[in-house]
Amino acid sequence: MRQIVLDTETTGIDPNAGHRIIEIGCVEVIERKLTGRNYHVYINPEREVEAEAITVHGITNEFLQDKPKFAEIADEFFAFIEGAELVIHNAAFDVGFMDAEFARVKPVRKTADHCGIVDTLAIARKKHPGQKNNLDALCKRYGVDNSNRELHGALLDAEILADVYLLMTGGQTALSLDAGSGEEGGAIGVRRLSSTRARLPVIEATNDEINAHNEMMDRIEKKAGQTVWSKLEASE
């Protein structure tokens, strides 16, 4: 399964009032593994960014002046997400803006016609009713490091959401012997490893080590009867 964890930043909160997308961040996940393939772009919204929105994401009008317009990136963005399952926190907000942007360019596209949509906010509310379920609260609950998140940013938030989503939907995420060490059974922090890291070597036993092991098993069985190890070997 190919999933795209996605987040946007915007000029304001209502696309029906003419507000536009100014940043898109996407993180690719295949078979529940981060691939390291991302999509990130800033967009000139062709209008002013509201002051209240700037306090949230810190993206200014001056910064966006030389960025491409949505019509210029629409095809490459669509090509990246087409056919994937989109994983979005409060999906109605981002999808509403995406549909409004796609409606301005040709061909007109509707996100749900080309992508599956998973709303992590709905999942979180079902799993944790009556609790805070914003991204910061979920990071704390699942032990995801969001210390770099001083302001909202589409790519950073998509990367953080990818960790939260995989933990939230993957069953047990941590084993702690100290039941009082933290929220949700003391979940530990998660550090994502690079997809380009060196693989751990697989060291196989030598013939001498295998012979020594078999001799030890023979001695144990002579004294105590058949071992669990030999039962497992016989069943293979």
PDB file of C-alpha atoms in Angstrom, residues 15 17 50 74 96 145 154 169 182 214:
ATOM      1  CA  PRO A  15     -11.176  28.347   1.058  1.00  0.00           C
ATOM      2  CA  ALA A  17     -13.610  33.015   1.303  1.00  0.00           C
ATOM      3  CA  GLU A  50      -3.662  36.974   7.106  1.00  0.00           C
ATOM      4  CA  ALA A  74      -0.509  21.414  -9.874  1.00  0.00           C
ATOM      5  CA  GLY A  96     -11.184  21.380   1.082  1.00  0.00           C
ATOM      6  CA  ASP A 145       9.789  14.096  19.475  1.00  0.00           C
ATOM      7  CA  ALA A 154       3.822  21.514   6.288  1.00  0.00           C
ATOM      8  CA  THR A 169      -2.361   2.303  14.197  1.00  0.00           C
ATOM      9  CA  GLY A 182       4.542   8.498  31.681  1.00  0.00           C
ATOM     10  CA  ASN A 214      25.045 -29.733  18.999  1.00  0.00           C
TER      11      ASN A 214
END
